[in-house]
């Protein structure tokens, strides 16, 4: 579903389709991460004001941005509820106010984990690209389609099936 | 956040402007190649962020809700929704060929400035637009080819003319790439051995894939690559062996005969045995080497020795004759815009696109990457001393006939070079001589070897890098040669099948042999003409190839403009019409000059007249016939393309004036099953 601030595609504009605003889990999840983090450190925490229902917290320095997020859950920049923001890295409190040891360790562990995930994704895409370019994926799809296994016979059939297409594939100058 | 973005793009624009100013205004001293890289990267970033986005949103109205043929017709075979990065890699591997490497090297005779400007501006406003638009239109028509789209959108004549033009262009292309390889390998035992070895290596890979490890293509390609590397070392040993060196030292004529035999064999043999494994091997080397070259340039940050503009902008260049306009644009060809890409964009790629918006990244983005390859080639050529560059790239007939005369002539032009320098350089790269190696491949290999050896290994390994570069280009070119011959064979079989049905059967051996022979003979004719040409062959054939390539791009842009008009978006037709008009201006003026220019170095007919008036030689009649044939090819292509342009223009006028409905033959809208993701 689209969010306010998201780009509307041409077709939607054409048919005049409107998307009701929806709260994404992204901002909440991120707040939750930060809240859990701060709670674990026993420093400050965002909580709902019992009088006006707005967010508040003990430490204005660490919680400023958390309050902003709570107040603007759907705002792409402030609340970070857009699709881009969902992918954004959770913003952690500045290191200078973090308790010694634990937060830095968590930051480094989490960033390492994220880096590892990203590297793995890049590697997987690279391998998938090479497998597509070198027709390995096509052969696997063939095996799946024919419900057969990798063998000299099946590969021969695969080559026969693709011979016409491969022969007609122009190579650029 | 928005301000930060605006600031970021202003910084990119400012940096790009600074780089362009440095490239354009600095005179009299070498500049760092990094300025070219910075200018290119900033231009691509701005072009992609703003112009391609404008095309996607306003002109083409990419629709994330529309199901692509890959989704609707998914069969696990041709149609398959694929990850956008995978399609990008696949598309780039298919469009990247020897053209963007050789064209900029040849165009460097005008200096680095004109070529660089055209590669960047041409790519952003013409090449990338063509690839993107044709890819999207093919996606919206169930992956139809350019010819089919031309037939449906322009008319029957357009389709037939497009078919003839493509076949003619293929023939010229194959002759030119064969000539490049002959010029790179003549009298080079090291090169001949290395390239020769790629044939048994490919056969071995074919057998390995079929019988030993079925389907393990990446594994076979790595093994093949290792064997090719071993053959480079083997080539050094062969070139130093007194007995074997003689066997592998071949003249241009002998090499041409071997390449003609190879072309026929590759076209007639089963695909799995030679064509497919060689294709895999070539792609493997291509992707790796292009990446390494980019890294090498960034590490070494070489200085450009070639001036920004040379005296040859007046048309007296020794690499090829002709003024800056139109010949620089014709020569660069694929680095800025290539008609051939439209065949790929309306071939395999549209059948893999999972969602319409991905066409922007694949079509526009992959062409930007190709253009960057052209910039790298320009850098490689311009890092050479200009004297060396001209000594290598000039035909014997252009600079005096002997090395001593060539050195004197080139030094007289203000590009000092000595015989000793050339001998030392030749010895450093393991060659006997580097004079008169026209075609661009040896010059590019020299530049690449210089960059590589400066970043890794020093001059001690320059010979290995040089032969690695030659092997890389030759592998590229031979792949184009065998695949192109086969494609042309299929096209001919399809056409002859309408006359006599058995000829259309692609598995009937008499048909295979006859059509293969016809195609090979056609390009062999031009190849033979090229190797017998005292001016080096490239002088006449490369412009002919460039004209063919750009005319094919003209056809693609005609189809694109017609579809945009028929979509009811005539107000945006300028996005394809402007590059179309430019290409028409360039190709028609180049064709006209190649036919009728009074200078025998440029005009085919003037050259024929000069030959007729000169002393009688054994092959005089054949050479005159060749010139007239080249002129006729130019003329026929001009007429064919004019027919397409006129027919297209009539459609535009009818639609805009309202006498014809603004309708296209798009496949009906079907909502994608990824609609939730799309939103």
PDB file of C-alpha atoms in Angstrom, chain B residues 121-258:
ATOM      1  CA  UNK B 121      26.613  12.929 -24.592  1.00  0.00           C
ATOM      2  CA  UNK B 122      25.720  10.331 -27.207  1.00  0.00           C
ATOM      3  CA  UNK B 123      25.214   7.644 -24.599  1.00  0.00           C
ATOM      4  CA  UNK B 124      23.011   9.745 -22.311  1.00  0.00           C
ATOM      5  CA  UNK B 125      20.778  11.271 -24.988  1.00  0.00           C
ATOM      6  CA  UNK B 126      20.854   8.637 -27.715  1.00  0.00           C
ATOM      7  CA  UNK B 127      22.338   5.221 -26.925  1.00  0.00           C
ATOM      8  CA  UNK B 128      20.813   4.687 -23.496  1.00  0.00           C
ATOM      9  CA  UNK B 129      17.489   6.104 -24.681  1.00  0.00           C
ATOM     10  CA  UNK B 130      17.395   3.737 -27.651  1.00  0.00           C
ATOM     11  CA  UNK B 131      18.196   0.669 -25.539  1.00  0.00           C
ATOM     12  CA  UNK B 132      15.731   1.608 -22.811  1.00  0.00           C
ATOM     13  CA  UNK B 133      12.858   2.494 -25.128  1.00  0.00           C
ATOM     14  CA  UNK B 134      13.238  -0.524 -27.401  1.00  0.00           C
ATOM     15  CA  UNK B 135      13.540  -2.830 -24.399  1.00  0.00           C
ATOM     16  CA  UNK B 136      10.345  -1.469 -22.858  1.00  0.00           C
ATOM     17  CA  UNK B 137       8.413  -1.582 -26.124  1.00  0.00           C
ATOM     18  CA  UNK B 138       9.493  -5.159 -26.648  1.00  0.00           C
ATOM     19  CA  UNK B 139       8.421  -5.985 -23.074  1.00  0.00           C
ATOM     20  CA  UNK B 140       4.994  -4.497 -23.818  1.00  0.00           C
ATOM     21  CA  UNK B 141       4.754  -6.626 -26.958  1.00  0.00           C
ATOM     22  CA  UNK B 142       5.559 -10.011 -25.463  1.00  0.00           C
ATOM     23  CA  UNK B 143       9.262  -9.808 -26.293  1.00  0.00           C
ATOM     24  CA  UNK B 144       8.873  -9.183 -30.024  1.00  0.00           C
ATOM     25  CA  UNK B 145      11.951  -8.521 -32.125  1.00  0.00           C
ATOM     26  CA  UNK B 146      12.836  -5.187 -33.738  1.00  0.00           C
ATOM     27  CA  UNK B 147      11.838  -6.508 -37.174  1.00  0.00           C
ATOM     28  CA  UNK B 148       8.423  -7.658 -35.931  1.00  0.00           C
ATOM     29  CA  UNK B 149       7.816  -4.323 -34.211  1.00  0.00           C
ATOM     30  CA  UNK B 150       8.840  -2.471 -37.373  1.00  0.00           C
ATOM     31  CA  UNK B 151       6.371  -4.546 -39.394  1.00  0.00           C
ATOM     32  CA  UNK B 152       3.499  -4.019 -36.963  1.00  0.00           C
ATOM     33  CA  UNK B 153       4.020  -0.368 -36.131  1.00  0.00           C
ATOM     34  CA  UNK B 154       5.442   1.116 -39.323  1.00  0.00           C
ATOM     35  CA  UNK B 155       4.286  -1.218 -42.071  1.00  0.00           C
ATOM     36  CA  UNK B 156       5.250  -4.259 -44.113  1.00  0.00           C
ATOM     37  CA  UNK B 157       7.871  -2.398 -46.127  1.00  0.00           C
ATOM     38  CA  UNK B 158       9.519  -1.237 -42.906  1.00  0.00           C
ATOM     39  CA  UNK B 159       9.775  -4.812 -41.661  1.00  0.00           C
ATOM     40  CA  UNK B 160      11.247  -6.144 -44.908  1.00  0.00           C
ATOM     41  CA  UNK B 161      13.696  -3.276 -45.204  1.00  0.00           C
ATOM     42  CA  UNK B 162      14.756  -3.764 -41.586  1.00  0.00           C
ATOM     43  CA  UNK B 163      15.435  -7.437 -42.332  1.00  0.00           C
ATOM     44  CA  UNK B 164      17.606  -6.660 -45.378  1.00  0.00           C
ATOM     45  CA  UNK B 165      19.419  -3.885 -43.514  1.00  0.00           C
ATOM     46  CA  UNK B 166      20.215  -6.177 -40.574  1.00  0.00           C
ATOM     47  CA  UNK B 167      21.552  -8.899 -42.857  1.00  0.00           C
ATOM     48  CA  UNK B 168      23.717  -6.426 -44.800  1.00  0.00           C
ATOM     49  CA  UNK B 169      25.006  -4.859 -41.619  1.00  0.00           C
ATOM     50  CA  UNK B 170      25.904  -8.272 -40.187  1.00  0.00           C
ATOM     51  CA  UNK B 171      27.973  -9.108 -43.261  1.00  0.00           C
ATOM     52  CA  UNK B 172      29.949  -5.845 -43.091  1.00  0.00           C
ATOM     53  CA  UNK B 173      30.408  -6.209 -39.340  1.00  0.00           C
ATOM     54  CA  UNK B 174      31.815  -9.722 -39.680  1.00  0.00           C
ATOM     55  CA  UNK B 175      34.267  -8.618 -42.372  1.00  0.00           C
ATOM     56  CA  UNK B 176      35.506  -5.726 -40.260  1.00  0.00           C
ATOM     57  CA  UNK B 177      36.017  -7.741 -37.081  1.00  0.00           C
ATOM     58  CA  UNK B 178      37.794 -10.441 -39.087  1.00  0.00           C
ATOM     59  CA  UNK B 179      40.069  -7.777 -40.553  1.00  0.00           C
ATOM     60  CA  UNK B 180      40.858  -6.418 -37.086  1.00  0.00           C
ATOM     61  CA  UNK B 181      41.914  -9.853 -35.930  1.00  0.00           C
ATOM     62  CA  UNK B 182      44.044 -10.467 -39.017  1.00  0.00           C
ATOM     63  CA  UNK B 183      45.869  -7.170 -38.502  1.00  0.00           C
ATOM     64  CA  UNK B 184      46.423  -7.924 -34.832  1.00  0.00           C
ATOM     65  CA  UNK B 185      47.838 -11.403 -35.428  1.00  0.00           C
ATOM     66  CA  UNK B 186      49.836 -11.095 -38.643  1.00  0.00           C
ATOM     67  CA  UNK B 187      53.513 -11.997 -38.155  1.00  0.00           C
ATOM     68  CA  UNK B 188      52.877 -12.602 -34.450  1.00  0.00           C
ATOM     69  CA  UNK B 189      53.656 -16.242 -33.543  1.00  0.00           C
ATOM     70  CA  UNK B 190      52.825 -15.583 -29.892  1.00  0.00           C
ATOM     71  CA  UNK B 191      49.377 -14.189 -30.694  1.00  0.00           C
ATOM     72  CA  UNK B 192      48.581 -16.818 -33.308  1.00  0.00           C
ATOM     73  CA  UNK B 193      49.516 -19.659 -30.962  1.00  0.00           C
ATOM     74  CA  UNK B 194      47.449 -18.233 -28.087  1.00  0.00           C
ATOM     75  CA  UNK B 195      44.381 -17.575 -30.195  1.00  0.00           C
ATOM     76  CA  UNK B 196      44.797 -20.842 -32.054  1.00  0.00           C
ATOM     77  CA  UNK B 197      44.807 -22.684 -28.749  1.00  0.00           C
ATOM     78  CA  UNK B 198      41.434 -21.186 -27.781  1.00  0.00           C
ATOM     79  CA  UNK B 199      39.816 -23.390 -30.437  1.00  0.00           C
ATOM     80  CA  UNK B 200      40.898 -26.781 -28.972  1.00  0.00           C
ATOM     81  CA  UNK B 201      40.246 -25.350 -25.498  1.00  0.00           C
ATOM     82  CA  UNK B 202      36.677 -24.496 -26.534  1.00  0.00           C
ATOM     83  CA  UNK B 203      36.236 -27.964 -28.051  1.00  0.00           C
ATOM     84  CA  UNK B 204      37.557 -29.506 -24.834  1.00  0.00           C
ATOM     85  CA  UNK B 205      35.112 -27.416 -22.818  1.00  0.00           C
ATOM     86  CA  UNK B 206      32.291 -28.589 -25.085  1.00  0.00           C
ATOM     87  CA  UNK B 207      33.194 -32.251 -24.510  1.00  0.00           C
ATOM     88  CA  UNK B 208      33.707 -31.630 -20.772  1.00  0.00           C
ATOM     89  CA  UNK B 209      30.260 -30.057 -20.486  1.00  0.00           C
ATOM     90  CA  UNK B 210      28.488 -32.668 -22.524  1.00  0.00           C
ATOM     91  CA  UNK B 211      30.098 -35.857 -21.268  1.00  0.00           C
ATOM     92  CA  UNK B 212      32.132 -35.305 -18.097  1.00  0.00           C
ATOM     93  CA  UNK B 213      30.307 -32.703 -15.975  1.00  0.00           C
ATOM     94  CA  UNK B 214      26.991 -31.946 -17.678  1.00  0.00           C
ATOM     95  CA  UNK B 215      25.815 -28.391 -17.144  1.00  0.00           C
ATOM     96  CA  UNK B 216      28.737 -27.204 -14.972  1.00  0.00           C
ATOM     97  CA  UNK B 217      29.414 -24.233 -17.208  1.00  0.00           C
ATOM     98  CA  UNK B 218      31.062 -21.938 -14.673  1.00  0.00           C
ATOM     99  CA  UNK B 219      33.415 -24.727 -13.671  1.00  0.00           C
ATOM    100  CA  UNK B 220      34.267 -25.446 -17.316  1.00  0.00           C
ATOM    101  CA  UNK B 221      34.764 -21.723 -17.977  1.00  0.00           C
ATOM    102  CA  UNK B 222      37.215 -21.395 -15.078  1.00  0.00           C
ATOM    103  CA  UNK B 223      39.138 -24.411 -16.373  1.00  0.00           C
ATOM    104  CA  UNK B 224      39.058 -22.989 -19.889  1.00  0.00           C
ATOM    105  CA  UNK B 225      40.326 -19.658 -18.608  1.00  0.00           C
ATOM    106  CA  UNK B 226      43.227 -21.344 -16.801  1.00  0.00           C
ATOM    107  CA  UNK B 227      44.108 -23.218 -19.980  1.00  0.00           C
ATOM    108  CA  UNK B 228      43.989 -19.954 -21.953  1.00  0.00           C
ATOM    109  CA  UNK B 229      46.348 -18.360 -19.424  1.00  0.00           C
ATOM    110  CA  UNK B 230      48.654 -21.349 -19.830  1.00  0.00           C
ATOM    111  CA  UNK B 231      48.504 -20.894 -23.590  1.00  0.00           C
ATOM    112  CA  UNK B 232      49.663 -17.265 -23.182  1.00  0.00           C
ATOM    113  CA  UNK B 233      52.778 -18.542 -21.414  1.00  0.00           C
ATOM    114  CA  UNK B 234      53.054 -21.277 -24.041  1.00  0.00           C
ATOM    115  CA  UNK B 235      52.892 -18.611 -26.728  1.00  0.00           C
ATOM    116  CA  UNK B 236      55.939 -16.898 -25.263  1.00  0.00           C
ATOM    117  CA  UNK B 237      57.825 -20.163 -25.418  1.00  0.00           C
ATOM    118  CA  UNK B 238      56.678 -20.779 -28.993  1.00  0.00           C
ATOM    119  CA  UNK B 239      57.714 -17.299 -30.115  1.00  0.00           C
ATOM    120  CA  UNK B 240      61.195 -17.871 -28.689  1.00  0.00           C
ATOM    121  CA  UNK B 241      61.570 -21.329 -30.213  1.00  0.00           C
ATOM    122  CA  UNK B 242      63.443 -21.095 -33.561  1.00  0.00           C
ATOM    123  CA  UNK B 243      61.611 -24.061 -35.055  1.00  0.00           C
ATOM    124  CA  UNK B 244      58.057 -23.376 -33.822  1.00  0.00           C
ATOM    125  CA  UNK B 245      58.122 -19.614 -34.268  1.00  0.00           C
ATOM    126  CA  UNK B 246      58.316 -20.060 -38.036  1.00  0.00           C
ATOM    127  CA  UNK B 247      55.286 -22.358 -38.065  1.00  0.00           C
ATOM    128  CA  UNK B 248      53.141 -19.814 -36.240  1.00  0.00           C
ATOM    129  CA  UNK B 249      54.383 -16.740 -38.083  1.00  0.00           C
ATOM    130  CA  UNK B 250      51.603 -16.210 -40.594  1.00  0.00           C
ATOM    131  CA  UNK B 251      50.974 -13.574 -43.228  1.00  0.00           C
ATOM    132  CA  UNK B 252      47.718 -11.607 -43.424  1.00  0.00           C
ATOM    133  CA  UNK B 253      46.581 -13.732 -46.379  1.00  0.00           C
ATOM    134  CA  UNK B 254      47.194 -17.028 -44.572  1.00  0.00           C
ATOM    135  CA  UNK B 255      45.402 -15.768 -41.487  1.00  0.00           C
ATOM    136  CA  UNK B 256      42.449 -14.594 -43.560  1.00  0.00           C
ATOM    137  CA  UNK B 257      42.102 -18.041 -45.138  1.00  0.00           C
ATOM    138  CA  UNK B 258      42.219 -19.703 -41.713  1.00  0.00           C
TER     139      UNK B 258
END
